[in-house]
């Protein structure tokens, strides 16, 4: 369940204890709502977290599909983040994007397990001068080099996207991680979402948000909100995870990137280094919308491969 104003865990727990409210059953905790999610409800067909709303558009005419594909190709710059030492994943993504007829470019990730990589990122300005990775590590119970590398990879991709948008004139940017699997009608779904559902003020749109938290605004979208049940020093973490497929308004991306820089690079709050956590934490200052991962099949899913970030963090 994505909480609206005045709703929280206590609110959900009370309704779960009752059993049902107005014909809708609430569930709280106990693993009933998916990994890491505290609250959910069932039997509300208008709800933006309902799995049946993720169905593919199998009855569209060839003309409608062609219009959506032409729009996507003319309006969207696509970037795929990939680690330099993983050519296999890049070959796989080249094949998958060819199947979708999507033109893209790779944006190289940052592997901080490689000697000298952090210093190089700092010298290039990718890492803010005020950030101290040793200090940040002292505030974390687990390794953070993989997390920092992931944050830098998204920051680099955003910078490249801003530059490319200026000379292509395309108003939209899609940043994918290299374990993203797109549905067959991906272009059609994105076209429909942006033309019939997303509010005009949007700046950021996650196409795969795990454990959604916010307020439903349309059949497939919720407006993300900071999880105030978690304190700010923990970056309000615990909801709207994943940055598998992020869509940005190109003209707003410099502002979003600047806001992220302010939120992420505080060594006393290492949980904010995760780009998904940081974006959710500033969703009261950025117009951030998301598609729940509970939609089946939705827009995309994640390929069950090992996580480079986790591998480096726990090395």
Coordinates of C-alpha atoms in Angstrom, one line a residue:
X1 CA 0.0 0.0 0.0
X2 CA 1.3 3.5 -0.9
X3 CA 0.5 5.7 2.0
X4 CA -1.5 8.9 1.4
X5 CA -1.5 12.0 3.7
X6 CA -2.2 11.1 7.3
X7 CA -1.5 7.4 6.7
X8 CA 1.4 5.4 8.2
X9 CA 2.3 2.0 9.6
X10 CA 0.1 2.4 12.6
X11 CA -2.8 3.4 10.4
X12 CA -2.3 0.2 8.3
X13 CA -1.9 -2.1 11.3
X14 CA -5.2 -0.9 12.8
X15 CA -7.0 -1.7 9.6
X16 CA -5.3 -5.0 9.3
X17 CA -6.5 -5.8 12.8
X18 CA -10.1 -5.1 11.8
X19 CA -9.8 -7.4 8.8
X20 CA -11.5 -5.3 6.1
X21 CA -12.5 -1.7 5.5
X22 CA -15.2 -0.9 2.9
X23 CA -14.7 -4.3 1.3
X24 CA -10.9 -4.0 1.1
X25 CA -8.7 -6.2 3.2
X26 CA -5.5 -4.7 4.6
X27 CA -2.4 -6.6 5.5
X28 CA 0.5 -5.5 7.7
X29 CA 3.9 -7.1 8.1
X30 CA 4.5 -10.8 8.4
X31 CA 5.9 -11.1 4.9
X32 CA 2.4 -10.8 3.4
X33 CA 3.2 -7.8 1.3
X34 CA 6.5 -8.8 -0.3
X35 CA 10.1 -8.4 0.7
X36 CA 10.6 -5.3 2.7
X37 CA 7.1 -3.9 2.3
X38 CA 5.1 -3.3 5.4
X39 CA 1.5 -2.6 4.2
X40 CA -0.7 -3.8 1.4
X41 CA -4.3 -4.2 0.5
X42 CA -6.3 -6.5 -1.9
X43 CA -9.4 -6.5 -4.1
X44 CA -9.3 -2.8 -5.2
X45 CA -9.3 -2.9 -9.0
X46 CA -8.7 0.9 -9.3
X47 CA -5.5 0.7 -7.3
X48 CA -2.2 1.6 -9.0
X49 CA -0.4 -1.3 -7.4
X50 CA -2.8 -3.9 -8.8
X51 CA -0.8 -6.6 -10.7
X52 CA -3.4 -6.9 -13.5
X53 CA -2.7 -3.3 -14.6
X54 CA 0.6 -4.4 -16.0
X55 CA -0.8 -6.4 -18.9
X56 CA 0.8 -5.9 -22.4
X57 CA -1.1 -4.0 -25.1
X58 CA -1.8 -7.0 -27.3
X59 CA -4.8 -5.5 -29.2
X60 CA -3.2 -2.3 -30.5
X61 CA -3.3 -1.7 -34.3
X62 CA -0.1 -1.7 -36.3
X63 CA -0.6 2.0 -36.9
X64 CA -0.7 2.8 -33.2
X65 CA 2.4 0.8 -32.5
X66 CA 4.2 2.5 -35.4
X67 CA 3.2 6.0 -34.0
X68 CA 4.5 5.1 -30.5
X69 CA 7.8 3.7 -31.9
X70 CA 8.4 6.8 -34.0
X71 CA 7.6 9.0 -31.1
X72 CA 10.1 7.1 -28.8
X73 CA 12.9 7.2 -31.4
X74 CA 12.4 11.0 -31.9
X75 CA 12.0 12.0 -28.3
X76 CA 14.1 9.7 -26.0
X77 CA 17.9 9.4 -25.6
X78 CA 18.7 6.1 -24.0
X79 CA 21.7 5.3 -21.8
X80 CA 22.7 1.9 -20.4
X81 CA 25.0 1.7 -17.3
X82 CA 27.4 -1.1 -17.5
X83 CA 30.6 -2.0 -15.6
X84 CA 33.8 -1.8 -17.7
X85 CA 34.8 -5.4 -16.7
X86 CA 31.5 -7.0 -17.9
X87 CA 31.6 -7.3 -21.7
X88 CA 29.2 -10.3 -21.5
X89 CA 26.3 -8.1 -20.1
X90 CA 27.1 -5.5 -22.7
X91 CA 26.8 -8.1 -25.5
X92 CA 23.5 -9.2 -24.1
X93 CA 22.2 -5.7 -23.9
X94 CA 23.2 -5.0 -27.5
X95 CA 21.2 -8.0 -28.6
X96 CA 18.1 -7.1 -26.4
X97 CA 18.1 -3.5 -27.6
X98 CA 18.3 -4.6 -31.2
X99 CA 15.2 -6.8 -30.7
X100 CA 13.4 -3.7 -29.4
X101 CA 14.9 -1.5 -32.1
X102 CA 16.2 0.9 -29.5
X103 CA 19.2 3.0 -30.2
X104 CA 21.3 3.7 -27.1
X105 CA 24.8 4.3 -25.8
X106 CA 26.6 2.7 -22.9
X107 CA 27.6 4.8 -19.9
X108 CA 30.5 3.1 -18.1
X109 CA 30.1 2.2 -14.4
X110 CA 32.7 2.9 -11.7
X111 CA 34.5 0.0 -10.1
X112 CA 35.9 1.2 -6.8
X113 CA 37.5 -2.2 -6.1
X114 CA 40.0 -1.3 -8.8
X115 CA 43.2 0.5 -7.4
X116 CA 43.2 4.2 -8.1
X117 CA 39.6 4.4 -9.3
X118 CA 38.3 6.4 -6.4
X119 CA 41.1 8.9 -6.6
X120 CA 40.5 9.3 -10.4
X121 CA 36.8 9.9 -9.8
X122 CA 37.6 12.5 -7.1
X123 CA 40.2 14.3 -9.3
X124 CA 37.7 14.4 -12.3
X125 CA 35.1 16.1 -10.1
X126 CA 32.7 13.2 -10.2
X127 CA 33.1 12.8 -6.5
X128 CA 32.3 16.1 -4.6
X129 CA 35.4 17.5 -3.0
X130 CA 33.8 17.6 0.5
X131 CA 33.0 13.8 0.5
X132 CA 35.2 11.6 2.5
X133 CA 34.7 7.9 1.8
X134 CA 36.5 6.8 4.9
X135 CA 34.3 8.9 7.1
X136 CA 31.2 7.6 5.3
X137 CA 32.4 4.0 5.9
X138 CA 32.7 4.7 9.6
X139 CA 28.9 5.4 9.7
X140 CA 28.0 2.2 7.9
X141 CA 27.8 -1.4 9.1
X142 CA 28.6 -2.8 5.6
X143 CA 31.0 -1.9 2.9
X144 CA 30.1 1.1 0.7
X145 CA 32.5 1.0 -2.2
X146 CA 30.0 -0.7 -4.4
X147 CA 27.3 1.7 -3.4
X148 CA 29.5 4.7 -4.0
X149 CA 30.4 3.3 -7.4
X150 CA 26.8 2.9 -8.3
X151 CA 26.0 6.4 -7.2
X152 CA 28.9 7.7 -9.4
X153 CA 27.7 5.6 -12.4
X154 CA 24.3 7.2 -12.3
X155 CA 25.8 10.6 -11.8
X156 CA 28.0 10.1 -14.8
X157 CA 25.1 8.9 -16.9
X158 CA 23.1 11.9 -15.9
X159 CA 25.9 14.2 -16.9
X160 CA 26.3 12.5 -20.3
X161 CA 22.5 12.7 -20.8
X162 CA 22.4 16.4 -20.1
X163 CA 25.1 17.0 -22.7
X164 CA 23.5 14.8 -25.3
X165 CA 20.1 16.4 -24.9
X166 CA 21.5 19.8 -25.7
X167 CA 22.8 18.8 -29.1
X168 CA 20.0 16.3 -30.0
X169 CA 17.1 18.4 -28.8
X170 CA 15.4 15.3 -27.5
X171 CA 13.4 16.2 -24.4
X172 CA 13.5 12.8 -22.6
X173 CA 16.3 10.7 -21.1
X174 CA 16.0 7.0 -20.2
X175 CA 18.8 5.5 -18.0
X176 CA 18.8 1.7 -17.8
X177 CA 20.9 -0.6 -15.7
X178 CA 22.3 -3.5 -17.6
X179 CA 20.2 -6.1 -15.8
X180 CA 17.0 -4.5 -17.1
X181 CA 14.6 -6.7 -19.2
X182 CA 12.1 -4.7 -21.2
X183 CA 8.6 -6.0 -22.0
X184 CA 7.8 -6.5 -25.7
X185 CA 5.5 -3.4 -26.0
X186 CA 7.9 -1.2 -24.0
X187 CA 7.9 1.8 -26.5
X188 CA 4.1 1.6 -26.7
X189 CA 3.6 1.5 -23.0
X190 CA 6.0 4.4 -22.3
X191 CA 4.2 6.5 -25.0
X192 CA 0.8 5.8 -23.5
X193 CA 2.0 6.5 -20.0
X194 CA 3.5 9.9 -20.9
X195 CA 0.5 10.9 -23.0
X196 CA -2.4 9.8 -20.9
X197 CA -1.3 9.4 -17.2
X198 CA 1.8 11.3 -16.1
X199 CA 1.1 14.7 -14.5
X200 CA 2.5 17.7 -16.4
X201 CA 4.8 18.6 -13.5
X202 CA 6.8 15.4 -13.6
X203 CA 10.6 15.5 -13.5
X204 CA 11.6 11.9 -12.6
X205 CA 9.8 8.7 -13.4
X206 CA 10.9 5.2 -12.2
X207 CA 9.6 2.4 -14.4
X208 CA 10.2 -0.3 -11.8
X209 CA 9.8 0.8 -8.1
X210 CA 10.1 -1.9 -5.4
X211 CA 8.0 -1.4 -2.3
X212 CA 6.2 1.7 -3.5
X213 CA 5.4 4.5 -1.1
X214 CA 3.3 7.5 -2.0
X215 CA -0.1 8.4 -3.4
X216 CA -1.8 6.9 -6.4
X217 CA -2.4 9.4 -9.2
X218 CA -3.4 7.2 -12.1
X219 CA -3.9 3.5 -12.8
X220 CA -0.2 2.8 -13.2
X221 CA 1.5 5.7 -11.3
X222 CA 2.0 6.9 -7.8
X223 CA 3.6 10.2 -6.7
X224 CA 6.5 9.2 -4.5
X225 CA 6.7 10.6 -1.0
X226 CA 9.5 10.5 1.6
X227 CA 8.9 7.7 4.1
X228 CA 8.6 9.8 7.3
X229 CA 8.3 6.7 9.4
X230 CA 12.1 6.4 8.9
X231 CA 14.2 9.2 10.4
X232 CA 16.1 11.6 8.2
X233 CA 19.5 10.4 9.4
X234 CA 18.6 7.1 7.8
X235 CA 17.6 8.9 4.6
X236 CA 13.9 7.8 5.0
X237 CA 15.1 4.5 3.5
X238 CA 13.0 1.4 3.1
X239 CA 10.7 2.2 0.1
X240 CA 10.8 3.0 -3.6
X241 CA 13.9 0.9 -4.1
X242 CA 15.6 0.2 -7.5
X243 CA 16.9 2.5 -10.2
X244 CA 16.5 -0.1 -12.9
X245 CA 14.8 2.1 -15.4
X246 CA 14.7 5.9 -14.8
X247 CA 13.1 8.4 -17.1
X248 CA 13.9 12.1 -16.8
X249 CA 12.8 15.3 -18.3
X250 CA 16.0 16.5 -20.0
X251 CA 15.5 20.2 -19.2
X252 CA 14.9 19.4 -15.5
X253 CA 17.7 16.9 -15.2
X254 CA 20.4 19.5 -14.2
X255 CA 18.1 20.6 -11.3
X256 CA 17.5 17.0 -10.2
X257 CA 21.2 16.1 -10.4
X258 CA 22.0 19.1 -8.3
X259 CA 19.4 18.2 -5.7
X260 CA 20.7 14.6 -5.6
X261 CA 24.3 15.9 -5.1
X262 CA 23.1 17.8 -2.0
X263 CA 21.3 14.7 -0.6
X264 CA 23.7 11.9 -1.5
X265 CA 27.1 13.1 -0.6
X266 CA 26.8 13.5 3.2
X267 CA 29.4 11.2 4.8
X268 CA 27.3 11.0 8.0
X269 CA 24.3 9.6 6.1
X270 CA 25.8 6.7 3.9
X271 CA 22.3 5.3 3.2
X272 CA 21.7 8.3 1.0
X273 CA 24.4 7.2 -1.3
X274 CA 21.9 4.8 -2.9
X275 CA 20.4 6.8 -5.8
X276 CA 17.0 5.2 -5.3
X277 CA 17.0 6.0 -1.6
X278 CA 18.2 9.5 -2.2
X279 CA 15.6 10.3 -4.9
X280 CA 12.8 9.1 -2.6
X281 CA 14.2 11.2 0.2
X282 CA 14.0 14.4 -1.9
X283 CA 10.6 13.6 -3.5
X284 CA 9.1 16.4 -1.5
X285 CA 11.4 18.8 -3.5
X286 CA 11.4 16.9 -6.9
X287 CA 8.3 15.8 -8.8
X288 CA 9.0 12.1 -8.7
X289 CA 6.6 9.5 -9.9
X290 CA 6.9 5.7 -10.2
X291 CA 5.4 2.5 -11.5
X292 CA 5.1 -0.3 -8.9
X293 CA 7.1 -3.4 -9.5
X294 CA 3.9 -5.4 -8.5
X295 CA 2.5 -4.7 -12.0
X296 CA 2.8 -7.9 -14.1
X297 CA 4.6 -7.7 -16.5
X298 CA 4.6 -3.9 -16.2
X299 CA 7.3 -2.1 -18.1
X300 CA 10.4 -4.1 -17.2
X301 CA 11.8 -6.6 -14.7
X302 CA 15.3 -7.3 -13.4
X303 CA 17.4 -10.1 -14.8
X304 CA 18.4 -12.4 -11.8
X305 CA 22.1 -11.9 -12.1
X306 CA 24.6 -11.1 -9.4
X307 CA 24.8 -7.5 -8.2
X308 CA 28.1 -5.7 -8.9
X309 CA 27.3 -3.3 -6.1
X310 CA 26.8 -6.1 -3.5
X311 CA 29.8 -8.0 -4.7
X312 CA 32.1 -5.0 -4.2
X313 CA 30.5 -4.0 -0.9
X314 CA 31.0 -7.5 0.6
X315 CA 34.3 -8.3 -1.0

